[in-house]
Tab-separated table of C-alpha atoms and ligand atoms in Angstrom:
chain	number	residue	atom	x	y	z
S	1	UNK	CA	110.558	115.270	76.473
S	2	UNK	CA	107.198	113.738	75.274
S	3	UNK	CA	106.838	110.010	74.017
S	4	UNK	CA	104.073	108.953	71.916
S	5	UNK	CA	103.984	105.006	71.873
S	6	UNK	CA	101.698	102.074	70.761
S	7	UNK	CA	101.546	103.868	67.169
S	8	UNK	CA	100.079	101.555	64.882
S	9	UNK	CA	101.618	103.155	61.828
S	10	UNK	CA	104.268	105.740	61.665
S	11	UNK	CA	104.189	107.235	58.559
S	12	UNK	CA	106.068	109.751	56.457
S	13	UNK	CA	109.698	108.848	57.553
S	14	UNK	CA	112.176	110.251	55.343
S	15	UNK	CA	116.185	110.534	55.840
S	16	UNK	CA	117.660	114.001	56.704
S	17	UNK	CA	118.062	116.202	53.920
S	18	UNK	CA	115.255	114.772	51.409
S	19	UNK	CA	113.686	118.113	50.873
S	20	UNK	CA	111.308	116.998	48.071
S	21	UNK	CA	110.367	113.906	46.035
S	22	UNK	CA	110.061	113.329	42.714
S	23	UNK	CA	109.249	110.885	39.817
S	24	UNK	CA	109.194	107.382	41.149
S	25	UNK	CA	110.506	108.675	44.265
S	26	UNK	CA	107.082	110.125	45.246
S	27	UNK	CA	105.386	107.014	45.376
S	28	UNK	CA	107.544	105.842	48.509
S	29	UNK	CA	107.736	106.684	51.879
S	30	UNK	CA	108.804	105.203	54.945
S	31	UNK	CA	106.497	103.348	57.294
S	32	UNK	CA	107.036	101.604	60.473
S	33	UNK	CA	104.529	99.779	62.192
S	34	UNK	CA	104.041	99.455	66.020
S	35	UNK	CA	106.392	102.201	66.637
S	36	UNK	CA	107.058	104.859	69.213
S	37	UNK	CA	108.263	108.758	68.568
S	38	UNK	CA	109.824	110.838	71.050
S	39	UNK	CA	109.966	114.803	71.133
S	40	UNK	CA	111.622	117.524	72.910
S	41	UNK	CA	110.187	121.009	72.858
S	42	UNK	CA	108.869	121.313	69.039
S	43	UNK	CA	111.327	119.028	67.576
S	44	UNK	CA	111.299	115.170	66.877
S	45	UNK	CA	114.356	113.592	68.678
S	46	UNK	CA	113.610	110.059	68.005
S	47	UNK	CA	111.804	107.247	66.659
S	48	UNK	CA	112.108	103.421	66.694
S	49	UNK	CA	109.802	99.930	66.743
S	50	UNK	CA	108.232	99.233	70.050
S	51	UNK	CA	110.417	96.506	70.933
S	52	UNK	CA	113.117	98.891	71.332
S	53	UNK	CA	110.763	101.617	73.548
S	54	UNK	CA	112.374	102.537	76.614
S	55	UNK	CA	109.795	104.195	79.082
S	56	UNK	CA	110.821	106.685	81.564
S	57	UNK	CA	108.804	107.981	84.534
S	58	UNK	CA	109.734	111.227	84.096
S	59	UNK	CA	108.287	112.250	80.754
S	60	UNK	CA	104.902	112.916	79.353
S	61	UNK	CA	103.728	109.893	77.532
S	62	UNK	CA	100.704	109.347	75.335
S	63	UNK	CA	99.240	106.390	74.262
S	64	UNK	CA	98.174	105.929	70.470
S	65	UNK	CA	96.231	103.160	70.978
S	66	UNK	CA	97.124	101.700	67.639
S	67	UNK	CA	96.500	105.444	65.591
S	68	UNK	CA	99.130	106.095	62.793
S	69	UNK	CA	101.201	109.246	63.251
S	70	UNK	CA	102.028	111.235	60.375
S	71	UNK	CA	103.363	114.551	59.586
S	72	UNK	CA	100.697	117.441	59.554
S	73	UNK	CA	99.809	118.688	56.106
S	74	UNK	CA	101.355	121.789	54.720
S	75	UNK	CA	99.239	124.002	52.338
S	76	UNK	CA	101.772	125.740	49.966
S	77	UNK	CA	98.611	127.971	48.459
S	78	UNK	CA	96.021	129.900	50.132
S	79	UNK	CA	94.050	132.909	49.985
S	80	UNK	CA	92.120	132.652	53.543
S	81	UNK	CA	92.543	136.395	54.617
S	82	UNK	CA	89.532	137.703	52.934
S	83	UNK	CA	86.700	139.848	53.859
S	84	UNK	CA	82.994	138.740	53.946
S	85	UNK	CA	82.054	135.803	51.527
S	86	UNK	CA	81.211	135.702	47.829
S	87	UNK	CA	78.036	133.367	48.587
S	88	UNK	CA	76.368	135.779	46.475
S	89	UNK	CA	78.170	134.464	43.261
S	90	UNK	CA	77.369	130.954	44.131
S	91	UNK	CA	74.000	131.104	42.308
S	92	UNK	CA	75.627	132.742	39.311
S	93	UNK	CA	77.945	129.832	39.021
S	94	UNK	CA	75.258	127.353	39.372
S	95	UNK	CA	73.126	128.963	36.644
S	96	UNK	CA	76.115	128.246	34.567
S	97	UNK	CA	78.235	131.574	34.945
S	98	UNK	CA	82.334	130.858	34.286
S	99	UNK	CA	84.808	132.087	36.620
S	100	UNK	CA	86.114	134.830	33.935
S	101	UNK	CA	82.187	135.961	33.150
S	102	UNK	CA	81.573	136.391	36.948
S	103	UNK	CA	84.771	138.163	37.212
S	104	UNK	CA	84.046	140.589	33.861
S	105	UNK	CA	80.432	141.396	35.754
S	106	UNK	CA	82.322	143.202	38.604
S	107	UNK	CA	82.036	139.992	40.751
S	108	UNK	CA	85.243	138.072	41.467
S	109	UNK	CA	88.174	139.236	42.931
S	110	UNK	CA	87.219	142.850	42.577
S	111	UNK	CA	84.091	142.041	44.890
S	112	UNK	CA	86.439	140.865	47.441
S	113	UNK	CA	88.539	143.902	47.314
S	114	UNK	CA	85.714	146.148	47.752
S	115	UNK	CA	84.395	144.329	50.478
S	116	UNK	CA	87.988	144.146	52.203
S	117	UNK	CA	88.347	147.850	51.194
S	118	UNK	CA	85.076	148.586	53.631
S	119	UNK	CA	86.655	146.058	56.444
S	120	UNK	CA	89.022	147.379	59.155
S	121	UNK	CA	92.171	145.495	59.707
S	122	UNK	CA	90.966	144.480	63.116
S	123	UNK	CA	87.952	142.973	61.678
S	124	UNK	CA	89.569	141.647	58.626
S	125	UNK	CA	91.847	139.368	61.288
S	126	UNK	CA	88.767	138.316	63.245
S	127	UNK	CA	87.008	137.267	60.320
S	128	UNK	CA	90.049	135.276	58.907
S	129	UNK	CA	91.392	133.677	62.184
S	130	UNK	CA	88.782	131.027	62.376
S	131	UNK	CA	89.745	129.949	59.073
S	132	UNK	CA	93.353	129.042	59.943
S	133	UNK	CA	91.874	127.642	63.161
S	134	UNK	CA	89.650	125.140	61.301
S	135	UNK	CA	92.564	124.298	58.948
S	136	UNK	CA	94.503	123.405	61.742
S	137	UNK	CA	91.666	121.127	63.291
S	138	UNK	CA	91.829	119.282	59.678
S	139	UNK	CA	95.509	118.810	60.220
S	140	UNK	CA	97.528	121.695	58.588
S	141	UNK	CA	100.402	122.709	60.365
S	142	UNK	CA	102.211	125.188	58.000
S	143	UNK	CA	100.339	126.902	55.182
S	144	UNK	CA	101.215	130.081	52.851
S	145	UNK	CA	98.881	132.979	52.673
S	146	UNK	CA	98.589	135.409	49.912
S	147	UNK	CA	97.454	139.390	49.596
S	148	UNK	CA	95.762	140.085	46.662
S	149	UNK	CA	92.418	141.552	47.388
S	150	UNK	CA	93.751	144.955	48.598
S	151	UNK	CA	94.432	146.026	44.817
S	152	UNK	CA	96.137	149.330	46.114
S	153	UNK	CA	99.114	150.144	48.207
S	154	UNK	CA	97.106	151.034	51.360
S	155	UNK	CA	94.740	147.912	51.098
S	156	UNK	CA	97.404	145.570	50.435
S	157	UNK	CA	99.422	146.284	53.358
S	158	UNK	CA	96.666	146.001	55.394
S	159	UNK	CA	96.438	142.082	54.350
S	160	UNK	CA	99.959	141.542	54.496
S	161	UNK	CA	99.924	142.949	58.543
S	162	UNK	CA	96.944	140.674	59.148
S	163	UNK	CA	98.820	137.646	57.705
S	164	UNK	CA	101.329	138.554	59.593
S	165	UNK	CA	99.683	139.070	62.794
S	166	UNK	CA	97.776	135.462	61.870
S	167	UNK	CA	101.444	134.259	61.877
S	168	UNK	CA	102.202	135.724	65.466
S	169	UNK	CA	98.811	134.277	66.394
S	170	UNK	CA	98.860	130.890	65.744
S	171	UNK	CA	100.893	127.548	66.392
S	172	UNK	CA	101.028	126.866	62.716
S	173	UNK	CA	103.985	128.493	60.548
S	174	UNK	CA	102.521	131.162	58.188
S	175	UNK	CA	104.570	132.165	55.309
S	176	UNK	CA	103.326	135.360	53.194
S	177	UNK	CA	102.975	136.187	49.732
S	178	UNK	CA	102.498	139.824	48.036
S	179	UNK	CA	99.768	139.005	45.388
S	180	UNK	CA	99.451	142.586	44.121
S	181	UNK	CA	98.931	141.411	40.514
S	182	UNK	CA	95.882	139.558	41.414
S	183	UNK	CA	93.429	141.455	39.066
S	184	UNK	CA	93.649	145.109	38.070
S	185	UNK	CA	92.809	147.468	41.326
S	186	UNK	CA	89.788	149.982	40.914
S	187	UNK	CA	90.776	153.302	39.109
S	188	UNK	CA	93.968	152.170	37.302
S	189	UNK	CA	94.430	151.367	33.629
S	190	UNK	CA	96.021	147.792	33.093
S	191	UNK	CA	99.512	149.817	32.592
S	192	UNK	CA	99.373	152.146	35.425
S	193	UNK	CA	98.192	149.144	37.633
S	194	UNK	CA	101.335	146.961	36.825
S	195	UNK	CA	103.806	150.058	37.641
S	196	UNK	CA	101.821	150.360	40.994
S	197	UNK	CA	102.529	147.079	41.757
S	198	UNK	CA	105.911	147.388	40.960
S	199	UNK	CA	106.069	150.408	43.353
S	200	UNK	CA	104.733	148.427	46.267
S	201	UNK	CA	107.356	145.780	46.089
S	202	UNK	CA	109.946	147.473	48.492
S	203	UNK	CA	107.218	147.828	51.068
S	204	UNK	CA	105.393	144.523	50.654
S	205	UNK	CA	108.998	142.501	50.956
S	206	UNK	CA	109.437	144.210	54.658
S	207	UNK	CA	106.085	141.755	55.041
S	208	UNK	CA	106.140	139.137	52.604
S	209	UNK	CA	108.256	136.190	51.720
S	210	UNK	CA	107.327	135.577	48.571
S	211	UNK	CA	105.947	137.427	45.119
S	212	UNK	CA	102.955	135.991	42.952
S	213	UNK	CA	101.236	137.348	40.148
S	214	UNK	CA	98.059	135.809	38.160
S	215	UNK	CA	99.748	135.087	35.187
S	216	UNK	CA	96.656	134.174	33.115
S	217	UNK	CA	94.203	135.112	30.354
S	218	UNK	CA	92.313	138.205	31.320
S	219	UNK	CA	94.641	139.027	34.104
S	220	UNK	CA	98.354	139.539	34.041
S	221	UNK	CA	100.392	138.669	30.865
S	222	UNK	CA	104.105	136.955	30.837
S	223	UNK	CA	105.467	140.342	29.941
S	224	UNK	CA	103.638	141.836	32.869
S	225	UNK	CA	104.860	138.986	34.764
S	226	UNK	CA	108.502	139.357	33.883
S	227	UNK	CA	108.544	143.277	34.878
S	228	UNK	CA	107.220	142.161	38.323
S	229	UNK	CA	109.292	139.351	38.963
S	230	UNK	CA	112.354	141.346	37.665
S	231	UNK	CA	111.674	144.303	39.799
S	232	UNK	CA	111.473	141.900	42.949
S	233	UNK	CA	114.450	139.737	42.141
S	234	UNK	CA	116.856	139.811	45.325
S	235	UNK	CA	113.427	140.928	47.556
S	236	UNK	CA	111.042	138.209	47.079
S	237	UNK	CA	111.120	134.573	45.708
S	238	UNK	CA	108.368	133.904	43.027
S	239	UNK	CA	105.397	131.591	43.370
S	240	UNK	CA	103.251	132.006	40.310
S	241	UNK	CA	99.400	131.598	39.485
S	242	UNK	CA	99.776	129.918	36.118
S	243	UNK	CA	98.032	127.821	33.434
S	244	UNK	CA	94.223	128.263	35.150
S	245	UNK	CA	92.469	129.577	32.635
S	246	UNK	CA	94.691	129.008	29.666
S	247	UNK	CA	97.785	127.688	28.592
S	248	UNK	CA	99.512	131.399	29.503
S	249	UNK	CA	103.458	131.184	29.283
S	250	UNK	CA	103.308	131.411	33.300
S	251	UNK	CA	105.321	128.186	33.980
S	252	UNK	CA	107.944	129.296	31.546
S	253	UNK	CA	108.191	132.793	33.023
S	254	UNK	CA	108.109	131.315	36.674
S	255	UNK	CA	110.825	128.836	35.626
S	256	UNK	CA	112.771	131.729	34.188
S	257	UNK	CA	112.839	133.909	37.482
S	258	UNK	CA	113.727	130.685	39.302
S	259	UNK	CA	110.155	130.632	41.167
S	260	UNK	CA	109.788	128.024	44.020
S	261	UNK	CA	106.643	127.031	42.635
S	262	UNK	CA	104.153	127.355	39.900
S	263	UNK	CA	100.823	126.716	40.871
S	264	UNK	CA	97.011	125.865	39.373
S	265	UNK	CA	98.355	124.129	35.989
S	266	UNK	CA	94.942	123.085	35.118
S	267	UNK	CA	95.796	123.354	31.300
S	268	UNK	CA	99.590	122.338	30.441
S	269	UNK	CA	101.169	120.987	27.393
S	270	UNK	CA	104.339	118.850	26.875
S	271	UNK	CA	106.076	122.135	26.733
S	272	UNK	CA	105.186	122.810	30.363
S	273	UNK	CA	106.621	119.566	31.619
S	274	UNK	CA	110.161	120.421	29.415
S	275	UNK	CA	110.120	123.826	31.317
S	276	UNK	CA	110.030	122.366	34.488
S	277	UNK	CA	112.505	119.390	33.928
S	278	UNK	CA	115.895	120.215	36.124
S	279	UNK	CA	114.810	123.173	37.905
S	280	UNK	CA	114.188	124.278	41.541
S	281	UNK	CA	110.554	124.921	40.754
S	282	UNK	CA	108.020	122.459	41.972
S	283	UNK	CA	104.725	122.090	39.918
S	284	UNK	CA	101.925	122.271	42.132
S	285	UNK	CA	98.162	121.700	41.672
S	286	UNK	CA	95.034	122.896	43.060
S	287	UNK	CA	92.370	120.266	42.671
S	288	UNK	CA	89.774	122.128	44.779
S	289	UNK	CA	89.728	124.697	42.172
S	290	UNK	CA	89.033	122.304	39.592
S	291	UNK	CA	86.431	120.481	41.681
S	292	UNK	CA	84.555	124.040	42.493
S	293	UNK	CA	84.897	125.507	38.906
S	294	UNK	CA	84.639	122.088	37.150
S	295	UNK	CA	87.922	122.746	35.313
S	296	UNK	CA	90.292	120.136	34.024
S	297	UNK	CA	92.229	118.425	36.736
S	298	UNK	CA	96.095	118.890	36.393
S	299	UNK	CA	97.924	116.124	34.773
S	300	UNK	CA	99.732	115.059	37.781
S	301	UNK	CA	100.455	111.450	36.441
S	302	UNK	CA	102.042	112.712	33.415
S	303	UNK	CA	104.341	115.158	35.374
S	304	UNK	CA	105.493	112.226	37.680
S	305	UNK	CA	106.127	110.133	34.762
S	306	UNK	CA	108.484	112.647	33.473
S	307	UNK	CA	110.420	112.495	36.463
S	308	UNK	CA	108.953	115.851	38.039
S	309	UNK	CA	107.524	115.751	41.319
S	310	UNK	CA	103.936	117.514	42.077
S	311	UNK	CA	102.732	119.422	45.340
S	312	UNK	CA	98.860	119.645	45.852
S	313	UNK	CA	97.403	122.784	47.748
S	314	UNK	CA	93.909	123.736	48.657
S	315	UNK	CA	94.050	127.285	47.030
S	316	UNK	CA	91.539	128.153	49.999
S	317	UNK	CA	89.462	131.259	48.355
S	318	UNK	CA	86.169	132.611	48.472
S	319	UNK	CA	85.883	132.627	44.591
S	320	UNK	CA	87.364	129.069	43.582
S	321	UNK	CA	88.107	127.025	46.454
S	322	UNK	CA	85.977	127.707	49.598
S	323	UNK	CA	87.714	124.715	51.536
S	324	UNK	CA	91.308	124.555	53.322
S	325	UNK	CA	90.793	120.536	54.069
S	326	UNK	CA	93.751	119.355	52.801
S	327	UNK	CA	92.738	115.719	53.367
S	328	UNK	CA	90.076	116.152	50.879
S	329	UNK	CA	92.865	117.464	48.533
S	330	UNK	CA	94.485	114.428	49.159
S	331	UNK	CA	91.675	112.435	48.702
S	332	UNK	CA	90.907	114.227	44.845
S	333	UNK	CA	94.793	113.881	44.156
S	334	UNK	CA	93.897	110.049	44.357
S	335	UNK	CA	90.105	109.954	43.118
S	336	UNK	CA	90.616	112.743	40.049
S	337	UNK	CA	94.176	112.679	39.399
S	338	UNK	CA	95.085	109.312	39.718
S	339	UNK	CA	97.847	109.389	42.387
S	340	UNK	CA	98.632	106.426	44.262
S	341	UNK	CA	97.809	107.207	48.268
S	342	UNK	CA	101.335	107.650	48.865
S	343	UNK	CA	102.118	109.764	45.986
S	344	UNK	CA	98.526	112.249	47.149
S	345	UNK	CA	100.256	112.088	50.692
S	346	UNK	CA	103.904	113.026	49.587
S	347	UNK	CA	102.272	115.792	47.519
S	348	UNK	CA	99.986	117.293	50.613
S	349	UNK	CA	103.463	117.017	52.983
S	350	UNK	CA	106.798	117.008	51.828
S	351	UNK	CA	106.437	118.571	48.607
S	352	UNK	CA	103.954	121.061	49.708
S	353	UNK	CA	106.416	122.129	52.587
S	354	UNK	CA	109.088	122.437	49.682
S	355	UNK	CA	106.941	124.611	47.401
S	356	UNK	CA	106.902	127.442	50.434
S	357	UNK	CA	110.433	126.803	51.479
S	358	UNK	CA	109.788	124.886	54.988
S	359	UNK	CA	110.908	121.266	53.914
S	360	UNK	CA	113.484	121.522	56.307
S	361	UNK	CA	111.251	121.888	58.794
S	362	UNK	CA	108.131	120.205	57.931
S	363	UNK	CA	106.631	117.519	55.629
S	364	UNK	CA	108.034	114.170	57.163
S	365	UNK	CA	108.565	112.378	60.064
S	366	UNK	CA	112.746	113.109	60.236
S	367	UNK	CA	115.018	113.664	63.448
S	368	UNK	CA	115.287	117.245	63.965
S	369	UNK	CA	112.162	118.525	62.224
S	370	UNK	CA	109.411	120.172	63.846
S	371	UNK	CA	107.274	117.747	65.673
S	372	UNK	CA	104.195	118.751	63.726
S	373	UNK	CA	102.267	115.613	63.619
S	374	UNK	CA	98.610	114.368	63.181
S	375	UNK	CA	97.911	111.465	65.384
S	376	UNK	CA	94.830	109.419	64.018
S	377	UNK	CA	92.029	107.062	65.848
S	378	UNK	CA	93.167	103.416	65.513
S	379	UNK	CA	93.066	101.579	62.392
S	380	UNK	CA	93.892	104.323	59.818
S	381	UNK	CA	96.659	104.132	57.309
S	382	UNK	CA	97.410	106.481	54.309
S	383	UNK	CA	95.129	104.870	51.804
S	384	UNK	CA	92.249	104.638	54.022
S	385	UNK	CA	92.393	108.596	54.819
S	386	UNK	CA	92.058	108.991	51.163
S	387	UNK	CA	89.581	106.230	50.437
S	388	UNK	CA	87.351	106.603	53.230
S	389	UNK	CA	87.791	110.368	52.722
S	390	UNK	CA	84.997	111.823	55.020
S	391	UNK	CA	85.002	109.514	58.168
S	392	UNK	CA	86.411	111.815	60.636
S	393	UNK	CA	90.043	110.269	61.648
S	394	UNK	CA	92.042	112.753	63.476
S	395	UNK	CA	92.343	112.247	67.566
S	396	UNK	CA	94.744	114.669	68.026
S	397	UNK	CA	96.907	117.698	66.006
S	398	UNK	CA	100.342	117.977	67.749
S	399	UNK	CA	101.763	121.579	67.284
Z	1	NIG	O1	93.686	130.828	42.872
Z	1	NIG	N1	93.007	132.459	40.114
Z	1	NIG	C1	93.438	133.456	40.635
Z	1	NIG	N2	93.202	133.388	42.354
Z	1	NIG	C2	92.240	132.593	43.170
Z	1	NIG	C3	90.995	132.872	42.770
Z	1	NIG	C4	90.746	134.167	43.645
Z	1	NIG	C5	89.286	134.516	43.983
Z	1	NIG	O2	88.483	134.374	43.032
Z	1	NIG	O3	88.693	135.078	44.861
Z	1	NIG	C6	92.384	131.296	42.759
Z	1	NIG	O4	91.762	130.520	42.278
Z	2	FE	FE1	95.318	130.837	44.247
């Protein structure tokens, strides 16, 4: 057993069985001042107020010195396995080219696919692992990673193998998503490639938990998405890229296929909000790509007002969000999307855990869940980590 005592604030307490929070409930979380928490192996056993602490000489005990303990961040949408960098496109972007224009010139996703093709599996692993390690240092304890820079059978499987290898290496939990339909691979027509993705599904399902399609203007249509998700039924649960570049219909086709999440949502109307009501699908917004690409921020407030929950994730990738800093994501949730600190906190913990199917294990302080925790320096609380968003606050990540 291990004990953490003198916790200034234990934040993110939820009763057992709460797997996501929606609407007004997203604005609430359990808080306990002056607390202790006990864990055994990797599970939270119990917690309570310091007035009730029982110290036993035989266990490891950590003095929190008044720091906050909170669940670690859960990042339900990343593309951290990629080769090289796209800093060459950074100047194009600064000079005013849009994401679509950079892609149309052979930059963008295809540029990453060319780089990945020339990179060995071992090299891809050693380039990607430090990104995940940096994310863990910044407090991420569970993350999803997508394929989608392979764009042919051999390279997609290479990516999925690297994702699996990373999951076997790090203490964080890694979920894997087959995003063959990220862009049309070189040498294929659009039609040929959609069929190739469908043909890759059985093999991809040996590695991946989820299937994703970039359902957006200039990439894959609602019809393509419908075909791919139909082929993946019973094999892979959908998580969809939708409504980033246009009101694409991606939300609706995702909901139709019982997607666990629909992600991006920079451009939505009331129709998307209605389509999501009373479904299992978690709307997931990625403020890092709004920031980096200068896109509108998702309308998280309206979603909450309609009674929906919202998750936030980093989208860490070389083209639209070269950062996996979930504390910055949380801060943007507050500053740019007008979420309260507690709403944003729930969005980067419990709801983002739900959006990758791990909220039975992660995302809150709950007896029986993983002791995957952030211990802060003294004096921090949920408001301050978003408000004073660049001052280092982590003392230790317990994982
Ligand atoms: O989520 N939108 C599609 N895919 C990624 C970007 C991938 C890239 O540009 O490399 C995203 O933003
Ligand atoms: Fe993405």
